[in-house]
Coordinates of C-alpha atoms and ligand atoms in Angstrom, one line a residue:
M1 CA 60.0 55.7 -111.1
S2 CA 62.0 52.6 -111.3
N3 CA 60.0 49.8 -112.9
E4 CA 62.1 47.2 -111.3
S5 CA 59.3 45.8 -109.2
T6 CA 56.6 45.9 -111.8
S7 CA 58.2 44.2 -114.8
A8 CA 58.1 40.5 -114.0
P9 CA 56.8 38.6 -117.0
N10 CA 53.3 37.2 -116.9
F11 CA 50.8 35.9 -119.5
I12 CA 49.3 39.3 -120.2
R13 CA 52.7 41.0 -120.7
N14 CA 53.8 38.1 -122.9
Q15 CA 50.6 38.4 -125.0
I16 CA 50.9 42.1 -125.4
R17 CA 54.6 41.8 -126.3
D18 CA 53.7 39.4 -129.1
E19 CA 51.1 41.8 -130.4
V20 CA 53.5 44.7 -130.3
E21 CA 56.2 42.7 -132.0
A22 CA 53.8 41.5 -134.7
G23 CA 52.8 45.2 -135.3
R24 CA 49.2 44.5 -134.3
V25 CA 49.3 47.2 -131.6
D26 CA 51.0 50.5 -131.9
T27 CA 50.7 52.3 -128.6
V28 CA 49.6 50.2 -125.6
V29 CA 46.9 51.9 -123.6
T30 CA 45.6 50.5 -120.3
R31 CA 43.4 51.9 -117.6
F32 CA 42.7 51.5 -113.9
P33 CA 39.0 51.9 -113.4
P34 CA 38.0 52.1 -109.8
E35 CA 34.4 52.7 -108.7
P36 CA 34.6 55.6 -106.2
N37 CA 32.5 53.7 -103.6
G38 CA 35.2 53.0 -101.1
F39 CA 38.9 53.1 -100.5
L40 CA 41.4 51.0 -102.5
H41 CA 42.7 47.8 -101.1
I42 CA 45.6 45.4 -101.7
G43 CA 43.6 43.7 -104.4
H44 CA 43.4 47.0 -106.3
A45 CA 47.1 47.3 -105.8
K46 CA 47.5 44.2 -107.9
S47 CA 45.4 45.7 -110.7
I48 CA 47.3 49.0 -110.4
C49 CA 50.7 47.4 -110.6
L50 CA 49.6 45.4 -113.6
N51 CA 47.9 48.2 -115.6
F52 CA 50.5 50.9 -114.9
G53 CA 53.3 48.3 -115.1
V54 CA 52.2 47.2 -118.6
A55 CA 52.0 50.8 -119.8
E56 CA 55.5 51.5 -118.5
Q57 CA 57.0 48.3 -120.0
F58 CA 55.7 49.2 -123.5
D59 CA 56.1 52.9 -123.3
G60 CA 52.4 53.3 -123.5
A61 CA 49.9 55.1 -121.3
C62 CA 47.7 54.1 -118.4
H63 CA 44.6 56.1 -117.6
L64 CA 42.9 56.6 -114.3
R65 CA 39.2 56.4 -115.0
F66 CA 36.5 56.5 -112.3
D67 CA 33.8 54.1 -113.1
D68 CA 31.1 56.4 -111.7
T69 CA 27.8 55.0 -113.0
N70 CA 26.1 54.5 -109.6
P71 CA 25.8 57.9 -108.0
A72 CA 23.9 56.6 -104.9
K73 CA 27.0 54.8 -103.7
E74 CA 29.8 57.1 -104.8
E75 CA 31.4 60.1 -103.1
Q76 CA 34.0 62.8 -103.9
A77 CA 35.9 61.8 -100.7
Y78 CA 36.6 58.4 -102.3
I79 CA 37.8 60.0 -105.5
D80 CA 40.3 62.1 -103.6
A81 CA 41.5 59.1 -101.5
I82 CA 41.9 56.9 -104.6
K83 CA 44.0 59.5 -106.4
E84 CA 46.2 59.9 -103.4
D85 CA 46.7 56.2 -103.1
V86 CA 47.6 55.7 -106.7
S87 CA 50.1 58.5 -106.5
W88 CA 51.5 57.3 -103.3
L89 CA 52.2 53.9 -104.8
G90 CA 54.4 55.7 -107.3
F91 CA 52.3 55.7 -110.4
Q92 CA 51.3 58.6 -112.6
W93 CA 48.3 58.4 -114.8
S94 CA 48.4 59.7 -118.3
G95 CA 46.6 63.0 -118.9
G96 CA 43.9 64.2 -116.5
V97 CA 41.7 62.1 -114.3
R98 CA 38.9 60.7 -116.4
Y99 CA 35.4 59.7 -115.5
A100 CA 32.9 57.4 -117.2
S101 CA 30.5 60.2 -116.6
D102 CA 32.5 62.4 -119.0
Y103 CA 31.0 60.1 -121.7
F104 CA 27.3 60.1 -120.6
D105 CA 26.2 62.2 -123.6
Q106 CA 28.0 59.9 -126.1
L107 CA 26.7 56.8 -124.3
Y108 CA 23.2 58.2 -124.5
A109 CA 23.6 58.8 -128.2
W110 CA 24.8 55.3 -128.7
A111 CA 21.8 54.0 -126.8
Q112 CA 19.6 55.8 -129.2
H113 CA 21.6 54.3 -132.0
L114 CA 20.9 50.8 -130.8
V115 CA 17.1 51.6 -130.5
R116 CA 17.1 52.9 -134.1
E117 CA 18.8 49.7 -135.2
D118 CA 16.1 47.6 -133.3
K119 CA 18.8 46.4 -130.9
A120 CA 17.5 48.0 -127.8
Y121 CA 14.0 48.6 -126.2
V122 CA 12.4 50.2 -123.2
D123 CA 11.0 47.5 -120.9
D124 CA 8.2 48.2 -118.3
L125 CA 8.7 45.0 -116.4
S126 CA 9.6 45.5 -112.7
P127 CA 13.0 44.5 -111.5
D128 CA 11.5 41.3 -109.9
E129 CA 9.8 40.4 -113.1
I130 CA 12.9 41.0 -115.2
R131 CA 14.7 38.6 -112.9
E132 CA 12.0 36.0 -113.3
Y133 CA 11.8 36.3 -117.1
R134 CA 15.6 36.0 -117.3
G135 CA 15.5 32.3 -116.6
T136 CA 18.3 30.3 -115.0
L137 CA 21.5 28.6 -115.9
T138 CA 19.5 25.5 -117.0
E139 CA 16.4 27.3 -118.3
P140 CA 16.2 29.8 -121.1
G141 CA 14.7 33.2 -120.5
R142 CA 11.3 34.4 -121.9
P143 CA 10.9 37.6 -123.9
S144 CA 9.4 40.6 -122.2
P145 CA 5.9 41.5 -123.6
Y146 CA 7.4 45.0 -124.3
R147 CA 10.3 43.6 -126.4
D148 CA 8.7 44.4 -129.7
R149 CA 7.9 48.1 -129.3
S150 CA 8.6 50.2 -132.4
A151 CA 11.8 52.2 -132.6
D152 CA 9.8 55.4 -132.5
E153 CA 8.0 54.4 -129.3
N154 CA 11.2 53.3 -127.7
L155 CA 13.0 56.6 -128.7
D156 CA 10.2 58.6 -127.2
L157 CA 10.1 56.6 -124.0
L158 CA 13.8 56.7 -123.6
E159 CA 13.8 60.5 -124.0
R160 CA 11.1 60.7 -121.4
M161 CA 13.0 58.4 -119.0
R162 CA 15.9 60.8 -119.4
A163 CA 13.7 63.8 -118.8
G164 CA 12.6 62.4 -115.4
E165 CA 9.0 61.6 -116.3
F166 CA 9.1 58.1 -114.7
A167 CA 9.8 56.8 -111.2
E168 CA 12.8 54.7 -110.4
G169 CA 12.2 51.1 -111.3
E170 CA 9.3 51.9 -113.6
K171 CA 11.2 51.4 -116.8
V172 CA 14.7 50.3 -118.1
L173 CA 16.4 50.3 -121.4
R174 CA 17.6 46.8 -122.5
A175 CA 19.7 45.5 -125.3
K176 CA 17.8 43.2 -127.6
I177 CA 20.2 40.2 -127.9
D178 CA 19.0 36.7 -127.1
M179 CA 16.8 35.6 -124.3
A180 CA 17.7 32.0 -124.9
S181 CA 21.5 32.5 -124.8
P182 CA 23.4 30.1 -122.6
N183 CA 25.2 33.1 -121.3
I184 CA 22.8 35.0 -119.1
N185 CA 24.7 38.2 -119.6
L186 CA 23.4 38.2 -123.2
R187 CA 19.7 37.8 -122.2
D188 CA 18.8 41.4 -123.0
P189 CA 21.1 43.1 -120.5
I190 CA 20.1 46.4 -118.9
L191 CA 21.6 49.4 -120.5
Y192 CA 20.0 52.2 -118.5
R193 CA 18.2 52.5 -115.1
I194 CA 16.2 55.4 -113.8
R195 CA 17.8 57.0 -110.8
H196 CA 16.7 60.3 -109.4
A197 CA 20.0 60.8 -107.6
R198 CA 22.4 63.7 -107.7
H199 CA 25.7 62.7 -109.3
H200 CA 29.0 63.9 -107.8
Q201 CA 30.3 64.9 -111.3
T202 CA 27.2 65.7 -113.4
G203 CA 24.9 67.1 -110.7
D204 CA 21.2 66.8 -111.5
K205 CA 21.6 66.6 -115.3
W206 CA 20.8 62.9 -115.6
K207 CA 17.8 60.9 -114.3
I208 CA 19.0 57.7 -116.0
Y209 CA 22.4 56.1 -115.5
P210 CA 24.1 53.5 -117.7
S211 CA 24.9 50.1 -116.4
Y212 CA 28.5 49.1 -115.8
D213 CA 28.4 46.8 -118.9
F214 CA 27.1 49.5 -121.2
A215 CA 29.6 52.1 -119.9
H216 CA 32.8 50.2 -119.5
G217 CA 33.8 48.9 -122.9
Q218 CA 32.6 52.1 -124.7
S219 CA 34.6 54.3 -122.3
D220 CA 37.6 52.1 -123.2
A221 CA 36.9 52.6 -126.9
I222 CA 36.5 56.4 -126.5
E223 CA 39.8 56.6 -124.7
G224 CA 41.6 54.4 -127.2
V225 CA 42.4 51.8 -124.5
T226 CA 43.9 48.8 -126.3
H227 CA 43.9 46.3 -123.4
S228 CA 41.1 46.3 -120.8
L229 CA 42.5 44.2 -118.0
C230 CA 40.0 43.0 -115.5
T231 CA 39.3 40.3 -113.0
L232 CA 37.9 36.8 -113.8
E233 CA 34.4 37.5 -112.7
F234 CA 34.0 39.6 -115.9
E235 CA 34.9 36.7 -118.1
D236 CA 31.3 35.9 -118.8
H237 CA 30.7 39.5 -119.6
R238 CA 33.3 39.5 -122.4
P239 CA 30.8 38.4 -125.1
L240 CA 28.7 41.4 -124.1
Y241 CA 31.7 43.7 -124.1
E242 CA 32.4 42.6 -127.6
W243 CA 28.8 42.8 -128.7
F244 CA 28.7 46.5 -127.9
I245 CA 32.0 47.2 -129.6
E246 CA 30.7 45.4 -132.7
N247 CA 27.3 47.0 -132.7
L248 CA 28.2 50.6 -132.1
P249 CA 30.2 53.0 -134.2
V250 CA 33.0 53.2 -131.6
P251 CA 36.3 54.9 -132.5
S252 CA 38.5 52.0 -131.5
T253 CA 38.3 48.3 -130.6
P254 CA 39.7 47.6 -127.1
R255 CA 40.0 44.0 -125.9
Q256 CA 39.2 42.6 -122.5
I257 CA 41.6 40.2 -120.9
E258 CA 40.9 38.7 -117.5
F259 CA 43.2 37.7 -114.7
A260 CA 42.7 36.1 -111.3
R261 CA 41.9 38.5 -108.4
L262 CA 44.0 38.5 -105.3
N263 CA 42.6 36.9 -102.1
L264 CA 44.7 37.2 -99.0
N265 CA 44.2 35.1 -95.9
Y266 CA 43.2 36.5 -92.5
T267 CA 41.7 39.5 -94.2
L268 CA 39.0 40.7 -96.5
T269 CA 39.2 42.3 -99.9
S270 CA 35.7 43.3 -100.5
K271 CA 34.9 47.0 -100.4
R272 CA 31.4 46.3 -99.1
K273 CA 32.7 44.4 -96.1
L274 CA 35.5 46.9 -95.4
K275 CA 32.9 49.6 -95.5
L276 CA 30.8 47.8 -92.9
L277 CA 33.8 47.6 -90.6
V278 CA 34.3 51.3 -91.0
E279 CA 30.7 52.3 -90.6
E280 CA 30.2 50.1 -87.6
E281 CA 33.3 51.7 -86.1
I282 CA 34.9 48.3 -85.6
V283 CA 38.0 49.9 -87.0
D284 CA 39.3 53.4 -86.8
G285 CA 38.3 54.6 -90.3
W286 CA 39.3 53.5 -93.8
D287 CA 43.0 53.9 -92.9
D288 CA 42.9 51.8 -89.8
P289 CA 46.3 50.0 -89.9
R290 CA 44.6 46.6 -89.6
L291 CA 42.8 47.0 -92.9
P292 CA 44.2 45.9 -96.2
T293 CA 43.4 49.3 -97.7
I294 CA 46.3 51.1 -99.3
S295 CA 45.9 54.0 -96.9
G296 CA 45.6 51.6 -93.9
M297 CA 48.8 49.8 -95.0
R298 CA 50.5 53.2 -95.4
R299 CA 49.5 54.2 -91.9
R300 CA 50.7 50.8 -90.7
G301 CA 54.2 51.5 -92.1
Y302 CA 54.2 49.7 -95.5
T303 CA 56.3 51.4 -98.2
P304 CA 55.1 51.7 -101.8
T305 CA 58.2 49.6 -102.7
S306 CA 57.1 46.8 -100.5
I307 CA 53.6 46.7 -101.9
R308 CA 54.9 46.7 -105.5
K309 CA 57.3 44.0 -104.5
F310 CA 54.5 41.9 -103.1
C311 CA 52.5 42.3 -106.3
E312 CA 55.5 41.1 -108.2
M313 CA 55.9 38.1 -105.9
I314 CA 52.3 37.0 -106.3
G315 CA 52.4 37.3 -110.1
V316 CA 49.5 37.5 -112.5
T317 CA 47.8 34.4 -113.7
R318 CA 44.6 33.4 -115.6
A319 CA 43.7 30.6 -113.2
D320 CA 42.3 31.5 -109.8
G321 CA 45.4 31.6 -107.6
G322 CA 43.5 30.6 -104.4
L323 CA 44.5 32.2 -101.1
V324 CA 47.7 34.1 -100.8
D325 CA 49.5 33.8 -97.5
I326 CA 49.6 37.2 -95.7
A327 CA 53.1 36.1 -94.5
M328 CA 54.2 36.9 -98.0
L329 CA 53.1 40.5 -97.6
Y330 CA 54.8 40.7 -94.2
H331 CA 57.9 39.3 -95.8
A332 CA 57.9 42.0 -98.5
I333 CA 57.8 44.8 -96.0
R334 CA 60.2 43.2 -93.6
T335 CA 62.9 42.8 -96.1
D336 CA 62.5 46.4 -97.2
L337 CA 62.6 47.7 -93.7
E338 CA 65.5 45.4 -92.7
D339 CA 67.6 47.3 -95.3
N340 CA 66.2 50.7 -94.9
A341 CA 64.8 51.5 -91.5
P342 CA 67.0 53.1 -88.9
R343 CA 67.4 51.3 -85.7
A344 CA 66.2 52.5 -82.3
M345 CA 65.8 51.1 -78.8
C346 CA 62.3 51.2 -77.3
V347 CA 61.1 49.5 -74.2
L348 CA 57.5 48.4 -74.4
N349 CA 57.0 47.0 -71.0
P350 CA 59.3 49.0 -68.7
L351 CA 61.1 47.7 -65.6
K352 CA 63.4 50.0 -63.7
V353 CA 67.0 49.1 -63.3
V354 CA 69.2 51.0 -60.9
L355 CA 73.0 50.7 -61.4
T356 CA 74.3 50.8 -57.9
N357 CA 77.9 51.5 -58.9
V358 CA 77.1 54.4 -61.2
E359 CA 77.0 57.9 -59.7
A360 CA 73.6 59.8 -59.9
S361 CA 75.4 62.5 -61.8
H362 CA 77.1 60.2 -64.2
E363 CA 76.3 60.5 -67.9
E364 CA 78.1 59.1 -70.9
V365 CA 76.8 59.3 -74.5
Y366 CA 77.4 56.6 -77.1
E367 CA 77.4 57.6 -80.7
V368 CA 76.0 54.5 -82.5
P369 CA 75.1 53.7 -86.1
G370 CA 71.6 54.5 -87.4
H371 CA 71.8 51.1 -89.2
P372 CA 74.5 48.4 -88.8
A373 CA 75.1 48.2 -92.6
R374 CA 74.4 51.7 -93.7
D375 CA 77.1 54.3 -92.9
D376 CA 75.0 56.8 -95.1
M377 CA 72.5 57.0 -92.2
E378 CA 72.8 59.5 -89.4
T379 CA 74.2 58.2 -86.2
R380 CA 72.2 58.2 -82.9
R381 CA 73.3 59.5 -79.6
L382 CA 72.5 57.2 -76.7
P383 CA 72.9 58.6 -73.2
F384 CA 73.8 56.1 -70.4
T385 CA 72.9 57.0 -66.8
R386 CA 72.4 55.4 -63.4
E387 CA 68.8 54.6 -63.9
L388 CA 67.6 52.7 -66.9
W389 CA 64.5 51.0 -68.3
I390 CA 64.6 47.5 -69.6
D391 CA 61.8 45.3 -70.8
R392 CA 60.1 43.2 -68.2
D393 CA 60.3 40.2 -70.5
D394 CA 64.1 40.4 -70.3
F395 CA 64.1 39.5 -66.6
M396 CA 63.0 36.3 -64.9
E397 CA 63.2 35.7 -61.2
E398 CA 63.4 31.9 -61.7
P399 CA 64.8 31.4 -65.2
P400 CA 64.8 28.2 -67.1
K401 CA 68.2 26.8 -68.1
K402 CA 68.6 28.5 -71.4
F403 CA 67.4 32.0 -70.4
F404 CA 70.4 34.2 -71.3
R405 CA 68.9 37.5 -70.2
L406 CA 68.7 39.0 -66.8
A407 CA 68.0 37.0 -63.6
P408 CA 69.2 37.2 -60.0
G409 CA 73.0 36.8 -60.0
Q410 CA 73.1 36.5 -63.8
E411 CA 74.9 38.8 -66.3
V412 CA 73.7 40.3 -69.5
R413 CA 75.0 42.9 -72.0
L414 CA 73.2 46.2 -72.5
R415 CA 73.1 46.7 -76.2
N416 CA 75.9 49.2 -77.2
S417 CA 77.0 49.4 -73.6
Y418 CA 78.4 47.5 -70.6
V419 CA 77.7 44.1 -69.1
I420 CA 75.6 44.3 -65.9
R421 CA 74.8 41.8 -63.2
C422 CA 71.6 41.6 -61.3
D423 CA 72.3 41.8 -57.5
E424 CA 69.0 42.4 -56.0
V425 CA 65.3 42.3 -56.8
I426 CA 63.0 44.9 -55.2
K427 CA 59.3 44.1 -54.9
D428 CA 56.3 46.2 -54.2
D429 CA 53.6 45.5 -51.5
A430 CA 51.8 43.2 -53.9
G431 CA 54.9 41.1 -54.4
E432 CA 55.4 42.3 -58.0
V433 CA 59.0 43.0 -59.2
A434 CA 59.3 46.8 -59.0
E435 CA 62.9 47.4 -59.6
L436 CA 66.3 45.7 -60.1
R437 CA 69.5 46.7 -58.5
C438 CA 72.4 45.9 -60.7
S439 CA 76.1 46.6 -61.0
V440 CA 78.2 47.5 -64.0
D441 CA 81.4 45.8 -65.1
F442 CA 83.2 48.9 -66.4
D443 CA 85.8 46.7 -68.2
T444 CA 83.3 45.5 -70.8
L445 CA 82.6 48.5 -73.1
G446 CA 83.2 47.2 -76.6
K447 CA 85.0 44.1 -75.3
N448 CA 84.2 40.7 -73.8
P449 CA 84.4 40.3 -70.0
E450 CA 87.5 38.6 -68.6
G451 CA 87.3 34.9 -68.0
R452 CA 83.6 34.3 -68.7
K453 CA 81.0 34.4 -71.5
V454 CA 78.0 36.6 -71.5
K455 CA 75.6 35.4 -74.1
G456 CA 72.5 37.7 -73.8
V457 CA 72.1 41.2 -75.1
I458 CA 69.1 43.3 -74.2
H459 CA 67.9 46.7 -75.2
W460 CA 67.4 49.6 -72.7
V461 CA 66.7 53.3 -72.4
S462 CA 68.1 55.9 -70.0
A463 CA 65.4 56.8 -67.5
A464 CA 66.6 60.4 -67.4
H465 CA 66.4 60.8 -71.2
G466 CA 63.9 58.3 -72.5
V467 CA 60.8 59.6 -74.1
P468 CA 57.3 58.3 -73.3
V469 CA 55.7 56.8 -76.4
E470 CA 52.4 55.1 -77.2
V471 CA 52.9 51.9 -79.1
R472 CA 50.1 50.2 -81.0
L473 CA 50.7 46.5 -81.5
Y474 CA 48.6 45.4 -84.5
D475 CA 47.8 41.9 -85.5
N476 CA 45.6 40.2 -88.1
L477 CA 42.0 41.5 -87.9
F478 CA 40.6 38.0 -88.2
T479 CA 41.3 34.7 -86.4
V480 CA 40.6 32.5 -89.4
E481 CA 42.1 32.4 -92.9
Q482 CA 38.8 33.1 -94.7
P483 CA 36.5 35.1 -92.6
D484 CA 33.8 35.3 -95.3
K485 CA 34.1 31.7 -96.5
D486 CA 30.8 30.6 -94.9
R487 CA 28.0 32.5 -96.7
D488 CA 25.5 31.9 -93.9
A489 CA 27.7 33.0 -91.1
D490 CA 28.6 36.5 -90.1
F491 CA 32.3 37.3 -90.9
L492 CA 32.3 39.5 -87.8
E493 CA 32.2 36.4 -85.6
H494 CA 35.8 35.8 -86.6
L495 CA 37.1 39.2 -85.5
N496 CA 40.4 39.0 -83.6
H497 CA 39.7 40.9 -80.4
E498 CA 43.4 41.3 -79.8
S499 CA 44.1 42.8 -83.2
L500 CA 45.1 46.0 -81.4
V501 CA 46.9 46.1 -78.1
T502 CA 48.1 49.6 -77.0
V503 CA 51.0 49.9 -74.6
Q504 CA 52.9 52.9 -73.1
G505 CA 56.6 52.5 -73.7
I506 CA 59.8 54.4 -73.3
G507 CA 61.9 55.2 -76.4
E508 CA 65.5 56.3 -76.8
P509 CA 65.8 60.1 -77.3
S510 CA 66.3 59.9 -81.1
L511 CA 62.6 58.9 -81.3
A512 CA 61.5 62.3 -80.0
T513 CA 62.0 63.8 -83.4
A514 CA 60.4 61.1 -85.4
K515 CA 58.6 62.6 -88.4
P516 CA 55.1 61.4 -89.5
E517 CA 55.4 58.0 -91.2
E518 CA 59.0 57.6 -90.3
R519 CA 59.8 54.0 -89.9
F520 CA 62.2 52.3 -87.4
Q521 CA 63.4 48.9 -86.4
F522 CA 62.9 48.8 -82.6
E523 CA 65.8 46.5 -81.9
R524 CA 64.8 43.0 -80.8
V525 CA 61.1 44.0 -81.0
G526 CA 59.9 44.7 -84.6
Y527 CA 59.3 47.4 -87.2
F528 CA 57.3 50.5 -86.3
C529 CA 56.0 53.6 -88.0
A530 CA 55.2 57.0 -86.5
D531 CA 51.5 57.3 -86.8
R532 CA 50.8 60.1 -89.3
H533 CA 47.7 61.5 -87.5
A534 CA 49.2 61.5 -84.0
S535 CA 52.5 62.9 -85.3
R536 CA 50.7 65.8 -86.7
E537 CA 49.2 66.5 -83.4
G538 CA 52.6 66.4 -81.8
R539 CA 52.1 63.0 -80.1
L540 CA 54.5 60.2 -80.3
V541 CA 52.6 57.1 -81.4
F542 CA 54.2 54.2 -83.1
N543 CA 52.3 51.6 -85.1
R544 CA 53.8 48.1 -85.3
T545 CA 54.1 47.3 -89.0
V546 CA 55.4 43.8 -88.6
G547 CA 57.4 41.7 -86.1
L548 CA 61.0 40.5 -86.7
K549 CA 60.4 36.8 -87.3
D550 CA 59.9 35.9 -90.9
S551 CA 57.6 32.9 -91.2
W552 CA 57.4 33.2 -94.9
A553 CA 61.2 33.0 -95.5
K554 CA 61.2 29.9 -93.2
I555 CA 58.5 28.2 -95.2
Q556 CA 60.4 28.9 -98.4
K557 CA 63.6 27.4 -97.1
K558 CA 61.9 24.3 -95.8
G559 CA 59.8 23.9 -99.0
Ligands
ATP16 P1 35.3 45.1 -104.5 O1 34.8 43.7 -104.8 O2 36.3 45.2 -103.4 O3 34.1 46.1 -104.4 P2 35.6 46.0 -107.2 O4 36.1 45.1 -108.2 O5 34.1 46.3 -107.2 O6 36.1 45.6 -105.8 P3 36.5 48.4 -108.5 O7 36.7 49.7 -107.9 O8 35.4 48.2 -109.5 O9 36.3 47.4 -107.3 O10 37.9 47.8 -109.0 C1 38.7 48.5 -109.9 C2 39.7 47.5 -110.5 O11 40.4 46.8 -109.6 C3 38.9 46.5 -111.4 O12 39.6 46.4 -112.6 C4 38.9 45.3 -110.5 O13 38.9 44.1 -111.3 C5 40.3 45.4 -109.8 N1 40.2 44.6 -108.6 C6 39.3 44.8 -107.6 N2 39.6 43.9 -106.6 C7 40.6 43.1 -107.0 C8 41.4 42.1 -106.4 N3 41.0 41.5 -105.2 N4 42.4 41.6 -107.1 C9 42.8 42.1 -108.3 N5 42.1 43.1 -108.9 C10 41.1 43.6 -108.2
MG17 MG1 33.6 46.8 -109.6

C-alpha cells in the first residue's frame, strides 16, 4: 500500500525517529488493540493509521491484538467485523491475529509471582467497599483488612478463585502498591475479577479474568511491542503500566505514549452510545451510513483513501485537540470522489418534459465522457428521446430574476444535449404542475444558440430509457455539535429526524449496471454510492455520501 497518506510527521513519529537514529530501538513494533465489544469508528481509524503508519515508516511491525478481557461484553461477530474494517482500510497486521487471552496462562503465572513477592493479595471486600476504601482525589485511601494475608493463604485463595469456588464479586486479586498514592490508579488496583462467563476464545477454562491494566502492558511485553500508543485517558495509568513492567520478569520493556483522541462534531465516538443506537433500532445496524463506524462510512461511500487522508489532516497531538469539524471529513471524501468518481445524471424529484417538436420514434444517443478530466474512464451512452425527466427544482412557474433554469417562455440547456424552451405548463386537477411542453432548438448541439445567451444547464434522463432508483439522502445524525455534552440530558434528544430522507428517482441507463459500492457523482446533485446490501439483492439503491458544496474548503480560504 502507498503510505503517502499515513506518513505526515507528528510528535510520536519524531520521537521514535530519534530513538531509532540513536540506536535505542532496533525494530519498531506497535499494536492496535481493540476490545471486541462493538464496531470500529472513525476514532479508531485515527489510532489504526497512527499504529500501522508508524510501523510502515520504520519498517517495523504492527500487531492486531484483541483486548478480550471482558467476556460478558464481547462477541465473535465484532472480531470478524474489526478484522474486515482494518483490512478494508488497507492495512495488514503482522503475523496472525493475536488475543490478550492467548496470554492468560502467563498472566496468571505472573499474578502468582506478585503474590509470592508480597506484591499482590486476595481481597474479600465487596466492590462497593473497595470503592469506599479507595478514597478520593483529595483523601488518601485506607488499607483493606485483608491486605496482610500471607503469601501462602493468598496463593491458595487465588487458586480457588480460578477453580470457580467463589461467586462473582466475592473476592478479587489486587496489587499491593500504595493506598495513599496521589494517583488513584496505584491504590492497590484490581488484577483479577471472578466472572463465571464463557469466553469467546477460551471457552469455560477461566473463572477469573485479568483487568485491562494487568493484561495490556504485559501483552505488549510478551509480543515485543516497543511503543504502546494509546489515548490520553490512559495517561494516569502509565505509572501502573510501568510498575508491572518493573515488577514482573517480562521479556521486553514496552513504553506507553499517549495522544489525544478524536472527537468529531455532530456525531458520537463512543462504542457504548453507538451500540445503544443500534440496539434501539434508531439506526439500521452497525453499518448504517449515518454512523461514524468504519463499516457505516464504507456503506455511505467513503473510500479507504479518504479516511486515511482525513486522519492525516487532523494530525496527532499530545494536547486534546477539541472538536474536529465533520466538514473536514466531508472535504476528504469529496476531493477523492471529485477526481475519481464517474459522472451520471439522476433526477431525484422527477417532472415530465414532452418535447413537442421531437417525433415519438426519435432517438439519438450521445457518447459522453465518464469523467470530464479522465479519458481513462469508460464513456457513457446517453439516449435522448421525446419524453424526458427533469428535476422539479429546475423549474419555476414564477421565477425570480436570477433563475437561469426552466420557466415559462425561458430557455435552458440540457446537459450534453440541446437548448430547449418551455412553451406550456400542464397542471393536474389539484393545480400541481404535472408536465411541461417544451421545444428543442436543433441548432444548439455542441454550440451556442444564435443571437442569445442561455446561461442555465440542467440534468435530465430519457423517460423511455431511465431506470427507477431509490435514493437515500443522508445527513448528520444529530442536530447539535456535541450531542453528549450535557451529562444529565439524553443525547437521543438531539437526534436529527431528517437524517435520512428516501426518494424515488430516475437514473440514466449507465446506472442500471452499478456494482455494489460503486460510487458516482450525480451531476449537479452530489456523490452517491450503490448500497452494498441492496445491490446484492439486485435492487438499485444509492446512498448519498456527501453533497457537492465544500464548506470546509470555503472556511480554509476565508481563514
Ligand atoms: P470507546 O470509548 O468507543 O468504547 P475504546 O477506547 O474503549 O473506545 P478500544 O477498542 O479499547 O475502544 O480502542 C482500541 C484503540 O483505539 C485504543 O488504543 C484506543 O485508545 C483507540 N481509540 C478509541 N477511540 C479513539 C478515538 N476517539 N480517537 C483515537 N483513538 C481512539
Ligand atoms: Mg478501551
